Amino acid sequence: MLKDLFPKKKRYATVAPHPGARDKVPEGLIEKCKRCGQILLGKELEKHLKTCPHCGYHFTLTAPERIQITLDEGSFEEFDADLTPGDPLLFPDYPSRVAKAQEATGLRQGVVTGRGAICGCPVVVGVMDSRFIMGSMGSVVGEKLARAVEAAVKFGLPVVLFTVSGGARMQEGIFSLMQMAKISTALARLNESGLLYIAVLTNPTTGGVTASFAMQGDIHLAEPGATIGFAGRRIIEPLIRQKLPDEFQTAEFVLEHGMLDQVVHRKDMRTLLATILSLHPQGGETVGCGTAL
Amino acid sequence: MAVELPFEKPLIELRLKIEELKQFTEEKGIDMSVEVATLEAKAKALAESIYRDLTPWQKVQIARHPERPTTLDYIRGMCDDFVELHGDRSFREDAAIVGGIARFDGYPITVVGTQKGRDTKENIFRNFGMAHPEGYRKALRLMKQAEKFGRPVLTFIDTAGAYPGTGAEERGQGEAIARNLIEMAALRVPIVCIVTGEGGSGGALGLGIGDRLLMLEHAYYSVIAPESAAALLWKDASQGQRAANAMSITAQDLFRFGIVDEVLPEPFGGAHRDPAAMIRTVKTAVSGALASLRERPSVDLSTSRYDKYRSMGVVMGGATHSRLVDTAVGDEGTNGAELEPEVQDSRH
């Protein structure tokens, strides 16, 4: 064959990356977009509030990050930071899972609550953290949110809750189910007081959290692409013996089915929250929102 | 033909033997009465030992027994003039939840409950007692109606859970349950809830916020079905038994935790062995609960309902613990104060 007379010389040699090389990239320096696969620099990602500038994918935020980008600088005052879970059922491995989550997150529990201001509007906020056993709701999450809502009633403030949760925390059994009831009773009081409650649903918000406070707001907002639903895909698919379409249980799907008011890009969330808050002047509040304090 | 449960097998075999012996006596004319008496005593002791110490998993099986009285059996057995009302007024009727108005102890009440079927055909019609959002919305409509007319609400809970399907998701299963929770928390009339069989997670809680929570002796109430918990924890749904034992889901557990106010004894071997007696027991208990609530003003009801749910949960650290104990006062909360040491003891 003629081809054999002109052997193609390999111009490049393939060099396998050093096995450890991947791990040596400092944490947070680069990140790969989970949707479009683009490599993003950490700094660039931070500038876009952890959303992909190419496809708009929203990365998960930790509770401290969420507070930082949502509330006015220096306005946050935390409630009940010292509460930690008990182990009421003496469930196998539960205390060690809690300890591991505490070590990994630096938080005592899967929700951070407190008061602060958004563009000058005072609010009570609660922010869940998905790193903490899937953001699951146990007794402390319920207790902290109920106390936060009670504080809002006491101070006459609106409430903004950012949800991210796999649902109830199995390891606390019936106690975690009853947290849905507990937060609901607290929010019923907030309703009676005529105070505003905005739920912001982020990826993912499912199970018992969807079946309680995530869906009890006066206004429901969500981040684009967030998974929002009651039963998980893993439960529905075997039941109906079909693969569900990709858009099933996305924020856009839930918006279309009438359960949300708006799907809002992260970069616009703070401004929108401030606008909504300013349209709900609360009792005792004299300073208009949007004005610098 | 009675449906027998796996753990009842030794007892059933023994009873069959006794029958055989009796027949033998009749046919051959040989007196075996001594042997029969011995075996009968043995069967009685065996039954005692089986039913006195049921494991959580065995209770789950009894709670799911197909011949257990259903919500409609209780309503028809306890109330007069039951008028069933249908539909959520926005999408459709859901046969997995029944409801209506009736007369109980001479007073009008609103009744609502999940409804299972007796056979396959009826179960398909009832969707195995697993409601869609429209079922929860129908229940809410009836409860708001009760509030308008100032009559108490009685709810019956016996469901494996809210139905997890595509239509249910599209129509907002989460929203429907969430709305019931917040509306029931604020309802201005007394609510009495009874878990008669399965108390399956959010689907049960969606009819389960009230002033009194009663539970039948062998009913269970759980954050997640034991099989699903096993699937999540150990990637093996067949380990339901292990999960049932680990999760403290029996009526006795929940009473100890202060979540259930009263456990209603079942006939020996389970409610299905004597439905009429079971219905009488439930009727008496409901009668007592409603009588104590009927005279209370709605403001008072709202406060005690708030305190009841507010005190549920176990947290550590800070001022919390003392706060929990402090708030656990009054008739609902007395168990809460002693919660932790009791839980510790129960383990061993």
XYZ file of C-alpha atoms in Angstrom:
641
model
C 0.000 0.000 0.000
C 1.100 3.462 -0.805
C 0.053 4.666 2.596
C 2.601 2.404 4.190
C 5.425 4.216 2.403
C 4.582 7.427 4.140
C 4.112 6.470 7.730
C 2.306 9.120 9.647
C 4.555 10.386 12.285
C 2.898 11.037 15.533
C 3.430 14.669 16.195
C 2.249 14.728 19.749
C 2.703 12.296 22.505
C -0.174 11.738 24.856
C 0.913 12.230 28.384
C -1.363 10.941 31.092
C -1.857 13.522 33.794
C -0.066 12.846 36.989
C -2.476 10.885 39.164
C -2.360 13.492 41.874
C -2.491 16.509 39.563
C -6.238 16.829 39.591
C -6.326 17.029 43.337
C -3.612 19.642 43.408
C -5.779 22.340 41.860
C -6.525 24.551 44.812
C -10.116 24.358 46.005
C -12.329 26.927 44.356
C -9.806 28.022 41.723
C -11.678 26.473 38.850
C -15.069 24.852 38.625
C -16.752 22.955 35.820
C -20.311 23.959 34.980
C -22.557 21.040 35.783
C -24.826 21.787 32.844
C -22.739 23.101 29.914
C -19.386 21.721 30.987
C -17.537 25.024 30.609
C -14.530 25.477 32.812
C -15.075 28.522 34.971
C -12.582 30.422 37.038
C -13.513 30.680 40.674
C -13.269 34.448 40.579
C -15.476 34.696 37.515
C -17.982 32.395 39.153
C -18.023 34.502 42.264
C -18.586 37.638 40.233
C -21.687 36.021 38.752
C -22.944 34.976 42.193
C -22.082 31.370 41.428
C -24.111 31.139 38.253
C -22.635 30.029 34.946
C -22.132 33.070 32.672
C -22.518 30.802 29.613
C -25.677 28.799 30.297
C -27.117 30.384 33.420
C -26.758 27.277 35.573
C -27.180 28.099 39.262
C -24.625 26.463 41.536
C -25.721 25.613 45.049
C -24.961 28.280 47.613
C -24.107 27.623 51.227
C -26.149 29.423 53.843
C -23.350 31.910 54.670
C -22.874 32.675 50.958
C -26.605 33.252 50.516
C -26.723 35.617 53.465
C -23.728 37.491 52.139
C -25.235 38.135 48.702
C -28.762 38.827 49.942
C -28.505 40.966 53.036
C -27.007 44.425 53.439
C -23.425 44.229 54.539
C -23.052 44.024 58.268
C -26.793 43.938 58.897
C -27.096 40.254 59.787
C -27.641 39.316 63.378
C -27.907 35.566 63.926
C -30.504 33.834 66.136
C -29.996 30.617 68.090
C -26.643 29.693 66.563
C -25.924 27.252 69.352
C -28.762 24.774 68.845
C -27.763 21.260 67.814
C -29.756 18.110 67.085
C -30.583 15.523 69.715
C -30.899 11.855 68.857
C -34.407 11.075 70.070
C -34.688 7.652 68.439
C -31.081 6.651 69.131
C -30.872 6.032 65.422
C -27.881 4.045 64.117
C -25.009 6.336 63.007
C -27.033 9.538 63.382
C -24.749 11.379 65.850
C -21.697 10.630 63.725
C -23.447 11.943 60.596
C -24.332 15.125 62.440
C -20.777 15.494 63.691
C -19.426 14.989 60.187
C -21.803 17.585 58.751
C -20.890 20.028 61.497
C -17.221 19.580 60.784
C -17.668 19.946 57.020
C -19.863 23.044 57.204
C -18.731 24.848 60.329
C -22.436 25.155 61.165
C -24.183 23.585 64.130
C -27.298 22.804 62.090
C -28.789 22.811 58.575
C -30.427 26.222 58.805
C -29.162 29.701 59.672
C -31.726 32.186 60.980
C -31.534 35.781 62.045
C -32.538 39.313 61.277
C -31.034 41.736 58.849
C -31.925 44.109 56.072
C -32.347 43.880 52.309
C -31.683 47.249 50.660
C -32.606 48.869 53.938
C -35.771 46.832 54.552
C -35.589 44.999 57.866
C -36.453 41.292 57.604
C -36.208 38.032 59.460
C -34.439 35.471 57.291
C -33.927 31.740 57.393
C -31.506 30.033 55.021
C -31.155 26.275 54.728
C -27.837 24.653 53.873
C -27.859 21.568 51.656
C -24.449 20.433 52.866
C -26.009 19.480 56.165
C -27.430 15.926 55.617
C -29.101 17.004 52.352
C -30.630 20.040 54.034
C -33.020 17.678 55.761
C -35.430 19.009 58.338
C -35.026 17.711 61.857
C -36.101 19.115 65.204
C -33.526 21.905 65.262
C -34.386 23.130 61.773
C -38.032 23.208 62.842
C -37.270 24.870 66.158
C -35.020 27.543 64.639
C -37.511 28.384 61.897
C -40.427 28.464 64.352
C -38.456 30.769 66.644
C -37.490 32.982 63.715
C -41.136 33.291 62.700
C -42.082 34.047 66.307
C -39.420 36.748 66.383
C -40.887 38.229 63.216
C -44.326 38.336 64.869
C -42.816 39.936 67.953
C -40.900 42.602 66.028
C -43.549 43.056 63.327
C -41.128 42.084 60.551
C -41.613 40.239 57.263
C -40.027 36.811 56.796
C -37.936 35.550 53.878
C -37.010 31.847 53.888
C -34.590 30.281 51.406
C -35.371 26.577 51.140
C -33.085 23.781 50.027
C -33.920 20.372 51.345
C -34.308 16.708 50.581
C -37.271 16.691 52.985
C -37.799 15.417 56.494
C -34.833 13.939 58.373
C -35.507 10.240 58.582
C -33.148 9.761 61.505
C -35.445 11.800 63.735
C -38.529 9.867 62.614
C -41.883 11.230 63.703
C -40.238 14.262 65.329
C -39.065 15.490 61.953
C -42.575 15.017 60.484
C -43.965 17.082 63.345
C -41.634 19.945 62.461
C -43.814 20.481 59.389
C -46.728 20.961 61.766
C -44.703 23.163 64.103
C -43.537 25.587 61.429
C -47.041 25.631 59.938
C -48.586 26.678 63.251
C -45.972 29.426 63.595
C -46.661 30.654 60.058
C -50.409 30.594 60.739
C -49.722 33.106 63.531
C -47.654 35.212 61.161
C -50.636 35.255 58.795
C -52.927 36.369 61.600
C -50.506 39.205 62.347
C -50.785 40.395 58.752
C -47.076 39.997 58.126
C -45.515 39.106 54.795
C -43.808 35.782 54.169
C -41.767 35.197 51.004
C -40.537 31.677 50.251
C -37.554 31.420 47.911
C -37.189 27.861 46.635
C -33.695 26.811 45.591
C -32.273 23.584 44.255
C -33.527 21.132 45.449
C -36.682 21.690 47.506
C -38.544 18.423 47.947
C -40.532 16.191 50.288
C -41.743 17.493 53.605
C -40.343 20.966 53.065
C -42.345 21.351 49.846
C -45.362 19.944 51.684
C -45.038 22.618 54.363
C -43.318 25.995 54.634
C -41.898 26.161 51.091
C -45.484 26.249 49.801
C -47.038 28.428 52.507
C -45.728 31.796 51.404
C -47.686 34.853 50.379
C -45.241 34.928 47.509
C -43.282 31.995 46.077
C -40.077 32.678 44.142
C -37.617 30.132 42.800
C -34.203 30.022 41.167
C -34.035 28.841 37.543
C -33.739 25.095 37.044
C -34.257 24.272 40.711
C -35.815 20.879 41.370
C -39.084 21.413 43.210
C -41.467 18.611 44.042
C -43.092 16.448 46.648
C -42.188 12.880 45.723
C -38.761 12.237 44.233
C -38.165 11.011 40.705
C -36.815 7.749 42.116
C -40.210 7.024 43.659
C -42.396 8.131 40.749
C -40.505 6.476 37.872
C -40.809 2.864 39.062
C -44.456 3.505 39.931
C -45.485 4.723 36.500
C -42.897 2.561 34.698
C -41.781 5.474 32.553
C -38.860 7.805 32.453
C -39.937 11.305 33.387
C -39.008 14.169 31.068
C -36.038 16.299 32.146
C -38.142 19.370 32.765
C -40.447 17.517 35.190
C -40.276 19.137 38.640
C -38.085 22.030 37.555
C -38.882 25.530 38.780
C -40.135 26.375 35.277
C -42.445 23.332 35.280
C -43.795 24.247 38.708
C -44.293 27.865 37.586
C -46.248 26.636 34.581
C -48.453 24.543 36.866
C -49.306 27.531 38.983
C -47.420 26.864 42.208
C -44.885 29.705 41.890
C -45.150 33.447 41.343
C -41.863 33.919 39.513
C -38.651 32.175 38.556
C -35.901 34.687 39.230
C -32.229 34.742 38.235
C -29.955 34.996 41.232
C -28.539 38.334 40.096
C -32.029 39.869 40.258
C -33.212 38.246 43.465
C -32.034 40.844 45.959
C -33.566 43.744 44.040
C -36.851 41.923 43.550
C -37.027 41.013 47.237
C -36.413 44.649 48.131
C -39.168 45.792 45.770
C -41.680 43.300 47.154
C -40.734 44.201 50.733
C -41.177 47.894 49.955
C -44.684 47.192 48.676
C -45.587 45.700 52.063
C -44.996 48.392 54.632
C -45.210 46.632 57.977
C -46.505 47.953 61.257
C -44.075 50.170 63.116
C -41.776 50.489 60.132
C -41.173 54.117 59.313
C -38.165 53.962 57.044
C -39.140 53.280 53.456
C -37.318 50.466 51.769
C -34.708 51.354 49.241
C -33.591 54.386 51.177
C -30.163 54.119 52.654
C -30.191 53.951 56.401
C -61.664 -16.588 53.977
C -59.783 -14.695 56.612
C -56.468 -13.191 55.637
C -53.778 -14.504 57.956
C -50.489 -12.793 58.646
C -47.144 -14.600 58.432
C -46.390 -14.377 62.144
C -49.758 -15.951 62.959
C -48.828 -19.159 61.105
C -47.840 -21.317 64.116
C -51.106 -20.451 65.801
C -53.142 -21.269 62.730
C -51.398 -24.597 62.294
C -52.068 -25.483 65.894
C -55.729 -24.578 65.528
C -55.996 -26.728 62.430
C -54.562 -29.661 64.384
C -57.172 -29.171 67.084
C -59.906 -29.181 64.478
C -58.535 -32.386 63.010
C -58.487 -34.032 66.397
C -62.043 -32.985 67.076
C -63.138 -34.390 63.764
C -61.274 -37.588 64.463
C -63.119 -37.898 67.766
C -66.442 -37.515 66.047
C -65.737 -39.901 63.218
C -64.063 -42.729 65.111
C -65.771 -42.285 68.423
C -62.468 -42.330 70.304
C -62.356 -39.889 73.188
C -59.526 -37.410 72.642
C -60.961 -34.642 74.798
C -57.935 -34.572 77.111
C -55.564 -34.073 74.197
C -57.846 -31.454 72.693
C -58.013 -29.577 75.968
C -54.227 -29.600 76.303
C -53.773 -28.334 72.788
C -56.409 -25.664 73.253
C -54.647 -24.414 76.354
C -51.443 -24.408 74.380
C -53.082 -22.454 71.534
C -54.392 -19.901 73.983
C -50.954 -19.428 75.518
C -49.417 -19.160 72.072
C -51.957 -16.539 71.012
C -51.236 -14.604 74.197
C -47.522 -14.663 73.569
C -47.925 -13.633 69.915
C -50.356 -10.786 70.403
C -49.116 -9.419 73.711
C -45.641 -8.721 72.392
C -46.078 -7.661 68.809
C -42.974 -6.234 67.184
C -43.284 -2.914 65.306
C -43.134 -4.788 62.017
C -45.957 -7.136 63.057
C -48.009 -4.089 64.035
C -47.382 -2.618 60.588
C -48.801 -5.819 59.105
C -51.882 -5.649 61.325
C -52.307 -1.951 60.491
C -52.356 -2.905 56.806
C -54.726 -5.841 57.270
C -57.256 -5.802 54.402
C -60.139 -6.609 56.736
C -59.428 -3.778 59.144
C -62.389 -1.401 59.544
C -62.156 1.512 57.092
C -63.059 5.158 57.545
C -66.556 4.636 56.144
C -67.099 1.734 58.575
C -66.237 4.044 61.459
C -68.329 6.929 60.171
C -71.379 4.756 59.548
C -70.885 2.874 62.790
C -70.432 5.950 64.975
C -72.611 8.628 63.428
C -76.221 9.105 62.346
C -77.491 10.936 59.284
C -74.174 10.765 57.423
C -74.398 12.824 54.252
C -71.386 12.279 52.010
C -70.109 15.363 50.183
C -67.918 15.167 47.113
C -65.463 17.195 45.101
C -62.859 19.916 45.611
C -64.765 22.489 43.486
C -61.726 23.148 41.318
C -60.537 19.970 39.628
C -62.340 16.748 40.490
C -63.559 14.289 43.060
C -60.967 12.090 44.769
C -62.373 8.809 46.102
C -59.261 8.220 48.232
C -60.624 10.758 50.699
C -64.222 10.632 51.896
C -66.023 13.284 53.859
C -69.295 14.843 54.743
C -71.570 15.924 57.539
C -73.155 13.723 60.177
C -74.686 13.685 63.617
C -72.522 12.474 66.480
C -73.763 12.364 70.077
C -76.676 14.472 68.860
C -74.482 17.258 67.472
C -73.651 17.946 63.827
C -69.994 17.346 62.942
C -67.858 17.291 59.809
C -66.046 14.024 59.110
C -63.141 13.536 56.721
C -60.804 10.604 56.196
C -58.681 8.586 53.816
C -60.536 5.576 52.464
C -59.036 2.226 51.492
C -60.854 -0.474 49.561
C -61.665 -4.017 50.623
C -60.795 -5.785 47.362
C -58.758 -5.057 44.274
C -61.601 -3.464 42.377
C -62.534 -1.166 45.210
C -58.890 -0.409 45.934
C -58.360 0.722 42.363
C -61.378 3.009 42.712
C -60.010 4.329 46.024
C -56.440 4.463 44.705
C -55.451 2.273 47.696
C -56.298 5.141 50.014
C -53.565 7.359 48.579
C -54.966 10.794 47.854
C -54.171 13.282 45.109
C -54.042 17.045 45.740
C -57.763 17.287 44.950
C -58.447 14.935 47.853
C -56.626 17.226 50.286
C -58.398 20.219 48.768
C -61.763 18.531 49.171
C -60.895 17.849 52.812
C -59.949 21.493 53.294
C -63.167 22.675 51.668
C -65.169 20.560 54.107
C -63.140 21.776 57.079
C -63.612 25.428 56.134
C -67.306 24.675 55.810
C -67.245 23.220 59.330
C -65.623 26.428 60.538
C -68.372 28.486 58.905
C -71.091 26.509 60.656
C -69.211 26.151 63.915
C -69.156 22.354 64.018
C -66.176 20.273 65.091
C -64.084 18.254 62.653
C -63.248 14.584 63.024
C -60.556 13.142 60.745
C -59.693 9.483 60.152
C -56.198 8.660 58.951
C -55.346 5.364 57.279
C -53.051 5.878 54.321
C -49.671 4.635 53.164
C -49.040 8.212 52.058
C -50.046 10.884 49.591
C -49.984 9.491 46.058
C -46.594 10.040 44.382
C -47.528 10.323 40.714
C -47.106 12.714 37.816
C -50.613 14.181 38.004
C -50.238 14.663 41.742
C -47.001 16.579 41.201
C -48.457 18.687 38.395
C -51.397 19.719 40.519
C -49.222 20.530 43.531
C -49.304 17.671 46.026
C -46.871 19.586 48.216
C -48.905 22.772 48.060
C -52.162 20.965 48.849
C -50.736 19.332 51.977
C -48.909 22.508 53.017
C -52.137 24.483 52.782
C -54.012 21.958 54.898
C -51.342 22.183 57.598
C -51.489 25.951 57.889
C -55.288 26.108 57.593
C -55.863 23.344 60.118
C -53.448 25.056 62.507
C -55.669 28.146 62.369
C -59.127 26.521 62.130
C -61.517 28.018 64.706
C -63.390 24.823 65.518
C -62.193 21.754 67.440
C -60.378 19.083 65.427
C -59.962 15.491 66.605
C -57.721 13.217 64.515
C -57.526 9.430 64.719
C -54.878 7.253 63.122
C -56.805 4.031 62.574
C -54.272 2.081 60.517
C -51.376 3.453 58.536
C -50.141 6.962 59.290
C -48.007 7.464 56.206
C -45.888 10.597 56.340
C -47.081 13.922 54.879
C -50.128 12.233 53.426
C -51.287 11.454 56.958
C -50.215 14.782 58.425
C -52.277 16.546 55.744
C -55.376 15.483 57.711
C -53.598 15.284 61.036
C -53.303 18.700 62.667
C -55.730 19.051 65.528
C -56.456 19.468 69.203
C -56.386 15.763 69.981
C -54.518 12.978 68.228
C -55.786 9.478 68.978
C -54.241 6.296 67.686
C -55.358 2.685 67.641
C -53.176 0.218 69.517
C -51.634 -1.418 66.447
C -51.644 1.587 64.122
C -48.334 3.140 63.073
C -47.388 6.699 62.208
C -44.116 7.362 60.446
C -42.182 10.056 58.633
C -41.539 7.566 55.830
C -42.838 4.076 55.020
C -40.508 1.475 56.582
C -39.751 -0.026 53.155
C -38.812 3.373 51.713
C -36.617 4.133 54.698
C -34.846 0.820 54.178
C -34.403 1.582 50.487
C -32.783 4.917 51.319
C -30.684 3.811 54.273
C -29.528 0.388 53.214
C -30.479 0.393 49.519
C -32.759 -2.551 50.192
C -36.539 -2.190 50.404
C -36.884 -5.700 51.815
C -35.348 -4.518 55.067
C -38.598 -2.848 56.058
C -38.647 -4.872 59.224
C -35.294 -3.493 60.343
C -36.369 0.061 59.559
C -39.709 -0.374 61.345
C -37.857 -1.437 64.466
C -35.373 1.441 64.271
C -37.824 4.266 63.667
C -40.140 4.159 66.707
C -43.396 4.260 64.774
C -45.883 2.478 67.027
C -48.759 4.103 68.891
C -46.956 3.291 72.140
C -43.782 5.076 70.950
C -45.715 8.157 69.904
C -47.624 8.246 73.173
C -44.318 8.097 75.039
C -43.031 10.986 72.900
C -46.081 13.082 73.794
C -47.189 13.281 70.159
C -50.269 11.084 70.565
C -52.749 11.977 73.303
C -54.462 8.629 73.693
C -53.928 5.060 72.513
C -57.165 3.144 71.950
C -56.983 -0.586 72.768
C -57.853 -2.967 69.950
C -59.739 -6.238 70.235
C -57.434 -9.199 70.898
C -55.489 -9.916 67.701
C -56.367 -6.619 66.013
C -59.312 -4.427 65.021
C -60.309 -6.773 62.203
C -61.102 -9.563 64.696
C -64.035 -7.602 66.096
C -64.817 -4.465 64.084
C -67.994 -3.702 66.039
C -66.100 -3.605 69.336
C -63.394 -1.457 67.776
C -65.929 1.030 66.469
C -67.531 1.240 69.930
C -64.145 1.961 71.509
C -63.401 4.702 68.968
C -66.849 6.186 69.450
C -66.415 6.432 73.210
C -62.992 8.019 72.888
C -64.130 10.562 70.293
C -67.153 11.369 72.371
C -64.925 12.155 75.347
C -62.473 14.201 73.281
C -65.187 16.272 71.605
C -67.040 16.847 74.870
C -63.911 18.316 76.437
C -63.263 20.558 73.427
C -66.786 21.656 72.612
C -67.060 24.228 75.374
C -63.674 25.805 74.748
C -63.657 29.217 73.051
C -61.816 29.318 69.724
C -59.088 31.638 71.049
C -58.305 29.127 73.746
C -58.264 26.308 71.170
C -55.845 28.179 68.945
C -53.454 28.781 71.845
C -53.441 25.209 73.051
C -53.071 23.870 69.530
C -50.118 26.211 69.025
C -48.459 25.082 72.254
C -49.078 21.439 71.409
C -47.124 21.550 68.155
C -44.657 24.162 69.321
C -43.298 21.817 71.971
C -42.648 18.897 69.616
C -39.052 18.074 68.857
C -35.810 17.331 70.636
C -33.019 19.884 70.432
C -29.842 20.425 72.380
C -27.740 23.358 73.322
C -28.264 26.920 74.399
C -31.348 27.885 76.302
C -33.388 25.559 74.126
C -33.556 22.573 76.301
C -34.944 24.411 79.252
C -37.303 26.225 76.950
C -38.672 22.991 75.605
C -39.256 21.708 79.072
C -40.781 25.008 80.092
C -43.243 25.042 77.249
C -44.201 21.437 77.751
C -46.890 22.279 80.267
C -50.609 21.664 80.182
C -52.333 18.446 79.301
C -50.720 18.002 75.913
C -47.179 18.624 76.908
C -46.696 16.621 80.063
C -44.908 13.844 78.264
C -42.549 16.244 76.582
C -40.865 17.204 79.824
C -39.786 13.683 80.553
C -39.044 12.872 76.986
C -35.367 12.296 76.896
C -34.720 9.963 79.781
C -37.675 7.854 78.677
C -36.370 7.584 75.174
C -33.042 6.466 76.509
C -34.681 3.729 78.548
C -36.794 2.473 75.721
C -33.824 1.439 73.697
C -32.818 -1.522 75.789
